[in-house]
mmCIF file with all atom_site columns, C-alpha atoms and ligand atoms in Angstrom:
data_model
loop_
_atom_site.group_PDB
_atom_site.id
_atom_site.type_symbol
_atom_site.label_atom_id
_atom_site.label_alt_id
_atom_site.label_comp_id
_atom_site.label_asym_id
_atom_site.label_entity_id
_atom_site.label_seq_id
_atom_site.pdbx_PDB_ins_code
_atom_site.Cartn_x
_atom_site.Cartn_y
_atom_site.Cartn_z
_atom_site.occupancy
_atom_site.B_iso_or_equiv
_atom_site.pdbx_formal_charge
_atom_site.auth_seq_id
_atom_site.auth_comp_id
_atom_site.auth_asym_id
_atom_site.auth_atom_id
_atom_site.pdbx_PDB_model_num
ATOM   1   C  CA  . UNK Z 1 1   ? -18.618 -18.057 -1.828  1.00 55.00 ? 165 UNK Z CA  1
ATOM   2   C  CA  . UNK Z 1 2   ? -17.746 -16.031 -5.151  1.00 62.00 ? 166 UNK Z CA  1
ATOM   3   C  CA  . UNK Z 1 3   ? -14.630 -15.423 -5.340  1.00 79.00 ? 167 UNK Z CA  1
ATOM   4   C  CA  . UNK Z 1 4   ? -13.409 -11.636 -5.406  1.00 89.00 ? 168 UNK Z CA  1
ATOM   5   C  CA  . UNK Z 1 5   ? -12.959 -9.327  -9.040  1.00 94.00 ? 169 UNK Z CA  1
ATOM   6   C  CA  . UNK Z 1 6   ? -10.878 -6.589  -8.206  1.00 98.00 ? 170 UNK Z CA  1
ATOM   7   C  CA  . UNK Z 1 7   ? -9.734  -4.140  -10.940 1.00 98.00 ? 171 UNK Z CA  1
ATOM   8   C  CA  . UNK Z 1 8   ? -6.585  -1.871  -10.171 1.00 98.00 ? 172 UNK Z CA  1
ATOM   9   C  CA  . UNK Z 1 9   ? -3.820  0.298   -12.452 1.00 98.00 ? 173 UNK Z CA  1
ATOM   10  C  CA  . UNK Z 1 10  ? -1.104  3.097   -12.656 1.00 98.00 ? 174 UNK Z CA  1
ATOM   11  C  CA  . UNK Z 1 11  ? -1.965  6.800   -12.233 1.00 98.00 ? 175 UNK Z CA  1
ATOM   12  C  CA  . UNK Z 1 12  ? -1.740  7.346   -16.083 1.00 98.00 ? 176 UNK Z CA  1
ATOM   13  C  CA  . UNK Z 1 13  ? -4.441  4.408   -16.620 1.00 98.00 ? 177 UNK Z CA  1
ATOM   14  C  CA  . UNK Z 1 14  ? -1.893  2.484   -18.966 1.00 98.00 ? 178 UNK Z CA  1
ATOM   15  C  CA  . UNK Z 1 15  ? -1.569  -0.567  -16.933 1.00 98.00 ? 179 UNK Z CA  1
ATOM   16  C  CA  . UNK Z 1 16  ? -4.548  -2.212  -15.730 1.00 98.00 ? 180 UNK Z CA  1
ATOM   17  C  CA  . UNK Z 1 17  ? -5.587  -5.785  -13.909 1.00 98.00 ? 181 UNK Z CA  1
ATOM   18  C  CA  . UNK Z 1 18  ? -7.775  -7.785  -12.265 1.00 98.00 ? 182 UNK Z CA  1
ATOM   19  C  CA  . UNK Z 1 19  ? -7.586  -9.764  -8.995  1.00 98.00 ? 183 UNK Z CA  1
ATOM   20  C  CA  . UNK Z 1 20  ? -9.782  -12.730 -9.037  1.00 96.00 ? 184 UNK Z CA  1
ATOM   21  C  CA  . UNK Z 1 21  ? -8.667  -14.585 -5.378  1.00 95.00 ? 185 UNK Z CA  1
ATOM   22  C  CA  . UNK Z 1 22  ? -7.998  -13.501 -2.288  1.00 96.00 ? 186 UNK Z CA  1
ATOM   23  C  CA  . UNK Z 1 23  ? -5.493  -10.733 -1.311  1.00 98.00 ? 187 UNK Z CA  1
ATOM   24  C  CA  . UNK Z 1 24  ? -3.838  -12.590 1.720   1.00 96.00 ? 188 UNK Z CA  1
ATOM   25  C  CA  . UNK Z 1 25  ? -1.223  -10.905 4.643   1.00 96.00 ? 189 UNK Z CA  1
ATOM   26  C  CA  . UNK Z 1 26  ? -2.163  -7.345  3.791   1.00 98.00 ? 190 UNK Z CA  1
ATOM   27  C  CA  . UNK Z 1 27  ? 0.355   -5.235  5.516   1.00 97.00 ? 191 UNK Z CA  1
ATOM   28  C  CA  . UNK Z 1 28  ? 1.718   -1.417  7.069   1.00 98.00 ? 192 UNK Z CA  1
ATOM   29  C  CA  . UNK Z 1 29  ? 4.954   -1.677  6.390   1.00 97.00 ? 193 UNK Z CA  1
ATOM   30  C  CA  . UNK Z 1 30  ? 7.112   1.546   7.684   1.00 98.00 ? 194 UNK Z CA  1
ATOM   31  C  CA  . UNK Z 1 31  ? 10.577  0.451   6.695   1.00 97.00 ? 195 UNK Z CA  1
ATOM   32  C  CA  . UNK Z 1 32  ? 12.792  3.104   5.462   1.00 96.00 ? 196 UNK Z CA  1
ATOM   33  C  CA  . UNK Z 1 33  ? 12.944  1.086   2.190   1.00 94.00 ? 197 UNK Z CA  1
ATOM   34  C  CA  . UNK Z 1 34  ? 8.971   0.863   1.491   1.00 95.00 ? 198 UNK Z CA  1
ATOM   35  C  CA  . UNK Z 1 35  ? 9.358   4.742   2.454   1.00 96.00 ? 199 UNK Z CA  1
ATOM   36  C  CA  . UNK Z 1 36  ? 11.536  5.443   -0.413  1.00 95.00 ? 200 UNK Z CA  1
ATOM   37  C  CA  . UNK Z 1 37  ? 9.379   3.167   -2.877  1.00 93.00 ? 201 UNK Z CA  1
ATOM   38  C  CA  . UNK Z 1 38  ? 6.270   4.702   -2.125  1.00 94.00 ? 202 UNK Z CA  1
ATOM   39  C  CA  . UNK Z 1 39  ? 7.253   8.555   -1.516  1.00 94.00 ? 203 UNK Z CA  1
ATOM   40  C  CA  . UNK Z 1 40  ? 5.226   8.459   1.677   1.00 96.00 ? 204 UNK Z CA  1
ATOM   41  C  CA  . UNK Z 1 41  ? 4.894   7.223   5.387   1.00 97.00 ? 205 UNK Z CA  1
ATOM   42  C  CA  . UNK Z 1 42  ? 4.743   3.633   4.660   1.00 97.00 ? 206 UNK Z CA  1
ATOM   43  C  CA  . UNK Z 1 43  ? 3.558   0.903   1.844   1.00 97.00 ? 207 UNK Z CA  1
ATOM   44  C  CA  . UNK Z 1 44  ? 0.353   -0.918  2.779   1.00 98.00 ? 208 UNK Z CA  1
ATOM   45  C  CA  . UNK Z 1 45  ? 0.809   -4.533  0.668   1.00 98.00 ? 209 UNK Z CA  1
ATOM   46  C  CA  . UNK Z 1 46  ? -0.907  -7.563  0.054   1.00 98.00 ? 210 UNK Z CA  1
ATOM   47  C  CA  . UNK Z 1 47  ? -0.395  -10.893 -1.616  1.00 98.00 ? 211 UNK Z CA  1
ATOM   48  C  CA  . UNK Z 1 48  ? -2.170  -12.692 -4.021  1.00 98.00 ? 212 UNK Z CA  1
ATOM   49  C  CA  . UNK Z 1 49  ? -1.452  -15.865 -5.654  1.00 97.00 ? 213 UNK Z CA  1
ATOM   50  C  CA  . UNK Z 1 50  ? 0.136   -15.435 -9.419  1.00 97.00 ? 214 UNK Z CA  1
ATOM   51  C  CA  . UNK Z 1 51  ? -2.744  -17.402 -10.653 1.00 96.00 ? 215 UNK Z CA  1
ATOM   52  C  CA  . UNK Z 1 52  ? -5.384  -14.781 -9.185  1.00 97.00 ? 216 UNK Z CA  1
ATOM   53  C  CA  . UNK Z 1 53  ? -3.606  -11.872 -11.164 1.00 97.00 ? 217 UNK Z CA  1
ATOM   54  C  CA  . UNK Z 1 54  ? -4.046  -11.104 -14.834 1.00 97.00 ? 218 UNK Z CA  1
ATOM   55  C  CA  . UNK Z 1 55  ? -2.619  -7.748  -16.880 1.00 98.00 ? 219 UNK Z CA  1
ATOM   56  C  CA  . UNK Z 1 56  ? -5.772  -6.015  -18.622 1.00 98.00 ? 220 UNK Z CA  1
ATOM   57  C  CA  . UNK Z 1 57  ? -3.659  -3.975  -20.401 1.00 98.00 ? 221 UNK Z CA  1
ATOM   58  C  CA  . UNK Z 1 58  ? -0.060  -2.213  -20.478 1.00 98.00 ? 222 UNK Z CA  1
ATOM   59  C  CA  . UNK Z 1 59  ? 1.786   -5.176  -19.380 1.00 97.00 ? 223 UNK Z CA  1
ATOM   60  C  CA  . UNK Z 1 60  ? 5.012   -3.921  -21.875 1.00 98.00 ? 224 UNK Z CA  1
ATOM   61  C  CA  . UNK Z 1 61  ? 4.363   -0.345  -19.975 1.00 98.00 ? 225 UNK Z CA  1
ATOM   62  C  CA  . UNK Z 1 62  ? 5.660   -1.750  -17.034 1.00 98.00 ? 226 UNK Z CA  1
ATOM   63  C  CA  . UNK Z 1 63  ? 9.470   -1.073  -16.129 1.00 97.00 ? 227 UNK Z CA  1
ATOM   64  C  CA  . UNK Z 1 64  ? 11.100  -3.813  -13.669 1.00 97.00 ? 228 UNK Z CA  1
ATOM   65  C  CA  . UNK Z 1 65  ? 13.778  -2.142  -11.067 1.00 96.00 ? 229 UNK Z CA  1
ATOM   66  C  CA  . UNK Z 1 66  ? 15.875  -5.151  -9.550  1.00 96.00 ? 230 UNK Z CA  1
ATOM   67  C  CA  . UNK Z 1 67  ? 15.815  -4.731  -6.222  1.00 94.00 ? 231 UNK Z CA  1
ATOM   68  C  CA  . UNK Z 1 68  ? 17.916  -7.508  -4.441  1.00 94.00 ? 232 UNK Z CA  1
ATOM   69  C  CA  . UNK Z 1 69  ? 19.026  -11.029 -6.005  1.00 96.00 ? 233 UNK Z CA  1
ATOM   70  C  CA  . UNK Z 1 70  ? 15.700  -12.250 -5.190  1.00 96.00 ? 234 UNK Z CA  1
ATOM   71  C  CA  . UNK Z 1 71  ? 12.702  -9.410  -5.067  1.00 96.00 ? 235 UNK Z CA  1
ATOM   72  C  CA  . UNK Z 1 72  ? 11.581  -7.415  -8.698  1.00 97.00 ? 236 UNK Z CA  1
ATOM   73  C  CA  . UNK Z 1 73  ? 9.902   -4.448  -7.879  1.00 97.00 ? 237 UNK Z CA  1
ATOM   74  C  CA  . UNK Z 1 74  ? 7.602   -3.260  -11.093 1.00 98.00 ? 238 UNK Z CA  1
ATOM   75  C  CA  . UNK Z 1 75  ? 5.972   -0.149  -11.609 1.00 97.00 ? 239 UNK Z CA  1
ATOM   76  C  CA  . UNK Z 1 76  ? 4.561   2.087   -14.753 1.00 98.00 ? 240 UNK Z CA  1
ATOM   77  C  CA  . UNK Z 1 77  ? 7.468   3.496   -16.816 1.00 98.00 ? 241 UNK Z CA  1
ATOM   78  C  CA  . UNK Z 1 78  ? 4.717   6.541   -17.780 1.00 98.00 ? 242 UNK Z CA  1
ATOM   79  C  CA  . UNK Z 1 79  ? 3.752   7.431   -14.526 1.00 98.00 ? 243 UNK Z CA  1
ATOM   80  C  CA  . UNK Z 1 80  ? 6.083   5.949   -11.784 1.00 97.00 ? 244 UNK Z CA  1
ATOM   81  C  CA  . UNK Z 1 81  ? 2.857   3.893   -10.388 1.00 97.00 ? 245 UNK Z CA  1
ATOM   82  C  CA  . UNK Z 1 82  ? 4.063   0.826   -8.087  1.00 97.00 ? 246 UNK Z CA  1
ATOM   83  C  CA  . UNK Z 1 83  ? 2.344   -2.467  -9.262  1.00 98.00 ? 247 UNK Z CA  1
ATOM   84  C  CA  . UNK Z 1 84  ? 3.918   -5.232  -7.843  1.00 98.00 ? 248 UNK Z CA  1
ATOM   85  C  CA  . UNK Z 1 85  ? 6.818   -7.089  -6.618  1.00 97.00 ? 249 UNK Z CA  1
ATOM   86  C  CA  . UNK Z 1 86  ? 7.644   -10.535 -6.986  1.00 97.00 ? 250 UNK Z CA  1
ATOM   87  C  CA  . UNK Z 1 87  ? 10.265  -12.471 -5.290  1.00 97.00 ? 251 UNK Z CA  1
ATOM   88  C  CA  . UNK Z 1 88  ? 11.635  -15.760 -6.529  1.00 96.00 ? 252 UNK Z CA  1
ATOM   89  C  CA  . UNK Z 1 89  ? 12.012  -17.023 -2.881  1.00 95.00 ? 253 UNK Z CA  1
ATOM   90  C  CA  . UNK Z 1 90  ? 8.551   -16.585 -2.888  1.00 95.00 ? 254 UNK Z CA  1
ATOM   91  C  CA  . UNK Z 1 91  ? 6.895   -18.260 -6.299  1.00 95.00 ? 255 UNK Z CA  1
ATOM   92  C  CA  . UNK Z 1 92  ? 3.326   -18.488 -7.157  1.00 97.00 ? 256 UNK Z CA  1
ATOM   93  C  CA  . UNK Z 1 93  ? 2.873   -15.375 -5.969  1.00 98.00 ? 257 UNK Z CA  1
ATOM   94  C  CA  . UNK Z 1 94  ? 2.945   -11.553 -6.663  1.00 98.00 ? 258 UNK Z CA  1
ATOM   95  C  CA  . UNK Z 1 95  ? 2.918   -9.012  -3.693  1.00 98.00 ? 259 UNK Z CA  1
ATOM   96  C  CA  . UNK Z 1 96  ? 0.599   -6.114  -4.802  1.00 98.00 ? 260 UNK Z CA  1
ATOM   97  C  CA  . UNK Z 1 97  ? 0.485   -2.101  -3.874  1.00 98.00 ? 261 UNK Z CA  1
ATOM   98  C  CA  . UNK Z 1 98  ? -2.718  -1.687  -2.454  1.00 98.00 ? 262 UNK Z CA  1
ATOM   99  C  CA  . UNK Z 1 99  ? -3.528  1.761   -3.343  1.00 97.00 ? 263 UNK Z CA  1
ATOM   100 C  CA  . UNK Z 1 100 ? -3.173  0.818   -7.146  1.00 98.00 ? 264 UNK Z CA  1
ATOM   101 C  CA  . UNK Z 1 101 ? -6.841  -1.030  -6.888  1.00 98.00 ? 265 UNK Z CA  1
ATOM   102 C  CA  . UNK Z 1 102 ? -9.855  0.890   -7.627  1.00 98.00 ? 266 UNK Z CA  1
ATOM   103 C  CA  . UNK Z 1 103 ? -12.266 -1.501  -6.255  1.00 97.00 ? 267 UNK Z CA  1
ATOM   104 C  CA  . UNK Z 1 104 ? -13.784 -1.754  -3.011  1.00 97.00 ? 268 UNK Z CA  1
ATOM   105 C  CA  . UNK Z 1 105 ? -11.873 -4.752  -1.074  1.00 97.00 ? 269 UNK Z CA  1
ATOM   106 C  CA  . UNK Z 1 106 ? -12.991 -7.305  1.545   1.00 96.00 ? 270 UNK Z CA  1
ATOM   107 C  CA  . UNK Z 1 107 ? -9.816  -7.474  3.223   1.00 97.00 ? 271 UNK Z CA  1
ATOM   108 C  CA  . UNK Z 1 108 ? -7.756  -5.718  6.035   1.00 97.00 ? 272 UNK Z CA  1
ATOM   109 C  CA  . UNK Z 1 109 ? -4.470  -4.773  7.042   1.00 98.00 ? 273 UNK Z CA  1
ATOM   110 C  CA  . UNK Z 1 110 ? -3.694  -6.925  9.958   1.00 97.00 ? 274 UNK Z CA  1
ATOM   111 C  CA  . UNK Z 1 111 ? -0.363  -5.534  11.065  1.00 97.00 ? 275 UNK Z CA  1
ATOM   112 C  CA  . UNK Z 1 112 ? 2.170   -2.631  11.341  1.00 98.00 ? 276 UNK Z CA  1
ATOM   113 C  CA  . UNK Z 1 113 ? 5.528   -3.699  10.683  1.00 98.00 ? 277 UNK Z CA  1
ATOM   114 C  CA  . UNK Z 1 114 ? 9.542   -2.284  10.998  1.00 97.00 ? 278 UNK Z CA  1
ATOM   115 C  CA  . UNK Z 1 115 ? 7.170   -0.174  13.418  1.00 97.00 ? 279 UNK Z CA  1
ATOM   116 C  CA  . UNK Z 1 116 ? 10.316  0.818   15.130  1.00 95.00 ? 280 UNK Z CA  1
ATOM   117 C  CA  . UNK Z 1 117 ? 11.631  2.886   12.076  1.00 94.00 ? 281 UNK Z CA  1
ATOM   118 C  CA  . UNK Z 1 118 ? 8.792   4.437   10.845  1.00 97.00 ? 282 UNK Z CA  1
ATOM   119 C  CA  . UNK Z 1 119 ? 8.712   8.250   9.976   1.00 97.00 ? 283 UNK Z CA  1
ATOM   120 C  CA  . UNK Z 1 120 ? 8.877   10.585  13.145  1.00 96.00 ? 284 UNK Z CA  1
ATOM   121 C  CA  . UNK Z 1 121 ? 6.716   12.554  11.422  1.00 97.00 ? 285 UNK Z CA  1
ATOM   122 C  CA  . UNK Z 1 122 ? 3.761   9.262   10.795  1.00 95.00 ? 286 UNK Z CA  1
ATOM   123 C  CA  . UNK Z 1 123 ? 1.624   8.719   14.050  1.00 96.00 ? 287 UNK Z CA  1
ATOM   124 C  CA  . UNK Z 1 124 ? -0.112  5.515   13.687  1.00 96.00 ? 288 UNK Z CA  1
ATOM   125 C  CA  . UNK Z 1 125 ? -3.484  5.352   14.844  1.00 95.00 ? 289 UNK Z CA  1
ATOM   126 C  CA  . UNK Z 1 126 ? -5.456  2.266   14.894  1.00 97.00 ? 290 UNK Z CA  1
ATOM   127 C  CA  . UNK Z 1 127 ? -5.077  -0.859  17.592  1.00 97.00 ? 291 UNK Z CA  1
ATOM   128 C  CA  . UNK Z 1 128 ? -3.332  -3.242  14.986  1.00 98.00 ? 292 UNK Z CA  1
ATOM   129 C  CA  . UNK Z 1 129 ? -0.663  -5.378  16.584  1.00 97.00 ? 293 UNK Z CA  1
ATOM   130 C  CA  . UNK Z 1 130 ? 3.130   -3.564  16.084  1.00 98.00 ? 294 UNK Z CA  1
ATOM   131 C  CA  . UNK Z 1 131 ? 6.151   -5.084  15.364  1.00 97.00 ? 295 UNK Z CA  1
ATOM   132 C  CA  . UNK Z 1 132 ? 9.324   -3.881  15.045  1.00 96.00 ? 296 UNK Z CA  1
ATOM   133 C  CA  . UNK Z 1 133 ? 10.376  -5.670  12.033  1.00 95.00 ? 297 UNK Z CA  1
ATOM   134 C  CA  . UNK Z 1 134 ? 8.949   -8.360  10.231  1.00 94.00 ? 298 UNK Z CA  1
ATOM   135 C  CA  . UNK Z 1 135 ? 5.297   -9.687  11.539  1.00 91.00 ? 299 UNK Z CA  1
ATOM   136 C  CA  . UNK Z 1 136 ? 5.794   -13.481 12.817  1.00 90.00 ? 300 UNK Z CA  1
ATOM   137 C  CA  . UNK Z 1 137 ? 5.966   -15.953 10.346  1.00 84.00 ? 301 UNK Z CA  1
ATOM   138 C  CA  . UNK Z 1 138 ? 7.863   -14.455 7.932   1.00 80.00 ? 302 UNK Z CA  1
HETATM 139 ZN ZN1 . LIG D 2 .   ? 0.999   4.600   -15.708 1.00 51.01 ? 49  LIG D ZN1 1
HETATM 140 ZN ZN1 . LIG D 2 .   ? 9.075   -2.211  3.965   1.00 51.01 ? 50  LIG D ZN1 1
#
């Protein structure tokens, strides 16, 4: 099986990368948090191992907002464009905003989740399982 080569970047077009693995857990999440980081009903995520992801360009054009003590959220200081997060409970890998990538993917959500405090105003629309906060396993 050949393995995936996704290419992705920020609005302006000053950060770019590719994705040469899997993107793994790809999820909806409505939390009033993802809300805020996003501007918008809810983030849709995925993860892919740190080895799989590689900066094309614009790497320095990044700006790194310290979330918690554990999770760096990074996105375009030109533009405002989400990359990535990374979390150093979580090493070897980075979780990635899927709307950044311009390719066509193979994978799917698989999940809603912090379903419970989504927007009143988002109706959600497909049969993917619903969870209130995190998905199990997590
Ligand atoms: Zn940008
Ligand atoms: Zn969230």
């Amino acid at each position: 099986m050949a393995s995936n080569n996704y290419h992705g970047g920020c609005l302006c077009g000053k950060v770019r990368f590719k994705i040469t693995g899997d993107i793994r857990n790809i999820i909806y999440c409505h939390c009033s948090e993802c809300r805020k980081a996003q501007g918008s009903a809810f983030a849709t995520n995925g993860v892919v191992e740190t080895g799989s992801f590689l900066y094309l360009a614009g790497e320095n054009e990044l700006t790194a907002y310290r979330y918690t003590d554990v999770q760096t959220r990074f996105f375009c200081k030109h533009c405002g464009s989400p990359i990535l997060s990374v979390n150093t409970s979580k090493p070897g890998v980075v979780r990635i905003r899927l709307g950044t990538i311009d390719s066509d993917i193979t994978e799917r959500p698989s999940a809603h989740i912090f379903a419970a405090s989504k927007a009143n105003w988002d109706v959600i629309c497909d049969e993917l399982p619903q969870y209130d906060s995190y998905e199990p396993g997590r």
